[in-house]
Amino acid sequence: MTMGSYRIMTGNEACARAAIASGMRFFAGYPITPATEIAELCSELLPKEDGVYMQMEDELASIGAIIGASATGKKAMTATSGPGFSLMQENLGWAYINEIPLVIVDVMRKGPSGGSATLPAQADIMQTKWGTHGDFRALVLTPNSVEEIYTETVRAFNLAEKFRQPVILLYDAVLAHMSEKIYVPDKDEIEVIDRAKPASKEGYNPFRYSDSSVQPLGHFGEGYNIHMSGLTHDETGFPVSNQDTTGLEILIHHLFDKIDDHYDDEIKKYEAYLCDDADVLVVSIGITSRSAKSAVKKARAMGIKAGLFRPITMWPFPHKDLSRYDIHTKAIVTAEMNNGQLNQVVIEDIDRNQKLVMKNLYDGNQIRDIDILNSIIEANKYEK
Amino acid sequence: MKNNIYDKYLVEEKMPTMWCPGCGNGIVLQSIIRAIDEMDLDPEKIVFVSGIGCSSRAVNYLKFDCMHTNHGRAIAFATGIKMANPELKVIVLTGDGDCASIGGNHLIHACRRNIDLTVICMNNSNYGMTGGQYSPTTPLNSFTKTSVYGSYEPPFDLCDLTKSAGATYVARCATYLPVQMKDIIKKALNHHGLSFVDCASDCPSLYGRLNRLGDAGEMMLRWKDRLVSVTQSQKMSEEELKDKVIWGEFVNKSDRMEYTDIYKENIRRAKEAAHE
Ligand SMILES: Cc1ncc(C[n+]2csc(CCOP(=O)(O)OP(=O)(O)O)c2C)c(N)n1
């Protein structure tokens, strides 16, 4: 077994390199700060691997093209920021309903609208869950370091291939542009999952709704006679009639069940740092979670029993696991670069004897550990 | 006997189609499958991609790999399919609203790239699926559900548009000329580069009714005097050509490289650079 190497690189570089190491061979995108470097690097590296880089006319086309490419068997990806991610929503819904493996990177900037292109934020947490219309289960991963961007990009492709659906990699402009020393694994150290192939072409249906397992994806252009439609369809992929109300529901059930039934064993991921005996739990993701960890350490040094709960699979949110820890706590602190999104998730997990302290910042600055420490001290004063 | 083109290429269980009696979409669909049959193309290597509209619903009757996408987005999805697997013949079925309004940007960029897709537009001069509102090809002053005093939106000529955007095969035909339509589609399918076929068609239930153009038969007969071939048109004055619809080939050239070929060249350069 060969060994990988230690390298210094930015988050965006780690993302592009990890994607290619995962077998990604089709990138279509439209330049946008702070995600552009991913496209730039893909345009340089992909042709050398016989892969495709396409700069599309807009983000609607970018996601459309990667859906088409994925349906013919390529691992495909796009990268964007808030404005572009907003434009992708309708086609993203098409990928959910047709169970197309994709990876979409959203490097958040401060919004809404154009917002502040170069300032970091964490304000797309809810959009990644509910951005497109209708019911579906989003899979969203939130790394907090350059090295974790590398490993989570690999995991994003593996989840996409395994569960036949889009996976969103969500991080902020700080992580995108900061340089860190990371371990770049060698090819055979990386576990790469490829989508299952159908057993036979005879009588093949592109969908299976009878249980929560995922139907292997036959590829376009290989003789499967595949039908796919954005309209509500049955297992054959042909639209179902509006009179068939069970037919209309069964598809939605499947989109939820295929994720929920495998969540605990194969999808859920979080970091619980000093959570076991914590009186005050900080919940945070991405770059902010690093300030939070530093704040927790400082609080401990002051004798406050603080802990950090950090979802790495942001959606579906690990509610059960947070509840297991927070049952003993008197307060929860949420720290995030927006005007309150994580806090709305966490509120479901606390009872009325517990206090929720919110630390929000959305002026384009990062949240400092000292600010989170102050919130911890304030939360610790609360008597259950 | 199960060897006629309908059994071969159409999904019998999905019949009858959702199209109104007299709709031109059936004639276009039939011309397409006749063309494929006469050319003896391998059905496994053909992919149909459509958007949203009555016209785009055509893929729901076809026994091929079919992708029924979002409104206006067929060309974007098709571009991804073609770039991922250039061996496939990728056919886009679309409507005038689908490709020229909401999907107009993808249309012109596909023409600019000269990517090898065949885009077949069933042009019925209105938005059929949503009940007959004006589209970017609705003639000036005609009546639709959203132009009850006569349309005030200047229309596009889709052949002019795609020609200027760089398509290397551009033609128009009409449902009145189904044999010629099939032959034009054959040429489009044979062409290496972006081919665009504007299929002038009728929507008797909506556009026809709102403009008092008579029933489907009468609407069909109206084409007889209005259609003028490209060759005929060259001998006619602008005044004579008013209210006429020119059919035939407008562009058929091979002076530009096709996009998947250009991209192969990019791969070659990248690998060469890696060796230096
Ligand atoms: C994003 C979006 N906007 C609007 C619609 C509603 N819609 C469905 S079909 C259609 C127009 C279709 O017109 P055309 O492409 O000319 O096709 P036709 O039905 O006439 O064949 C519209 C506006 C939609 N489905 N999606």
XYZ file of C-alpha atoms in Angstrom, chain A residues 26 43-44 46-58 60-69 71-72 74 90-92 94 98 100 201 219-231 234 236 238-239, chain B residues 11 14 44-48 52 57 59-71 73 75-85 88 102 105-107 109-110 112-113 115 259 263 266-268 270-271 273-274:
106
model
C -17.852 15.786 -15.455
C -10.936 23.039 -16.111
C -7.223 22.409 -15.714
C -10.286 17.162 -15.886
C -9.150 17.123 -19.547
C -5.998 15.286 -18.457
C -8.244 12.535 -17.066
C -10.412 12.417 -20.221
C -13.016 14.233 -18.181
C -15.298 17.072 -19.220
C -15.201 20.644 -17.948
C -17.981 22.809 -19.331
C -18.593 26.426 -18.579
C -22.315 26.720 -19.127
C -24.411 29.770 -19.983
C -25.873 29.919 -16.471
C -29.755 26.370 -14.671
C -27.748 24.914 -17.539
C -24.921 23.837 -15.226
C -27.100 21.585 -13.106
C -29.049 20.456 -16.185
C -25.828 19.337 -17.865
C -24.542 17.415 -14.840
C -27.900 15.645 -14.525
C -27.634 14.586 -18.174
C -24.036 13.458 -17.666
C -27.725 9.739 -16.290
C -25.225 8.431 -18.829
C -20.510 9.866 -15.240
C -35.986 23.747 -10.087
C -33.579 21.359 -11.779
C -32.387 20.148 -8.381
C -35.850 17.097 -11.025
C -35.589 11.053 -10.651
C -29.944 11.193 -9.964
C -31.933 -5.063 -19.110
C -27.609 4.355 -17.977
C -28.997 6.271 -20.908
C -27.671 4.988 -24.197
C -27.043 1.428 -23.034
C -30.255 -0.221 -24.176
C -32.330 -0.085 -20.989
C -35.175 1.880 -22.557
C -35.239 4.264 -19.627
C -37.961 6.775 -19.113
C -37.522 9.662 -16.704
C -39.868 12.539 -16.044
C -40.111 15.404 -13.591
C -43.806 14.585 -13.329
C -44.518 5.129 -11.280
C -41.578 2.633 -15.064
C -43.961 7.211 -16.958
C -46.229 9.873 -15.418
C -45.683 2.658 -26.465
C -49.937 5.086 -23.523
C -30.310 1.990 -28.332
C -28.034 4.844 -29.294
C -30.796 7.434 -29.533
C -31.841 9.563 -26.571
C -34.841 11.868 -26.613
C -42.495 20.964 -20.702
C -45.102 15.296 -23.890
C -41.470 11.573 -25.246
C -44.126 9.903 -23.122
C -45.125 7.818 -26.156
C -41.663 6.775 -27.312
C -39.865 3.440 -26.851
C -36.402 4.954 -26.529
C -34.341 6.324 -23.656
C -36.331 9.432 -22.842
C -35.821 12.308 -20.473
C -38.796 14.582 -19.851
C -37.136 17.536 -18.114
C -38.196 20.967 -16.849
C -39.734 23.818 -18.810
C -34.232 23.079 -19.906
C -31.144 21.540 -24.294
C -29.118 21.947 -21.085
C -29.771 18.320 -20.046
C -29.142 17.155 -23.618
C -25.807 18.985 -23.685
C -24.695 17.025 -20.626
C -25.763 13.718 -22.185
C -23.989 14.450 -25.461
C -20.774 15.631 -23.796
C -20.736 12.639 -21.462
C -21.280 10.200 -24.322
C -25.275 8.998 -28.729
C -37.975 30.208 -21.094
C -30.662 31.131 -23.623
C -29.848 27.425 -23.861
C -30.976 27.396 -27.505
C -25.708 28.814 -26.674
C -26.162 25.327 -28.117
C -23.016 28.967 -30.685
C -21.235 25.803 -29.576
C -22.901 20.828 -30.453
C -18.301 20.987 -30.179
C -13.483 19.271 -26.808
C -8.881 20.309 -25.727
C -8.170 16.945 -24.113
C -5.328 16.380 -26.556
C -4.144 19.168 -21.969
C -2.349 15.854 -22.226
C 0.895 20.123 -21.858
C 1.187 17.496 -19.123
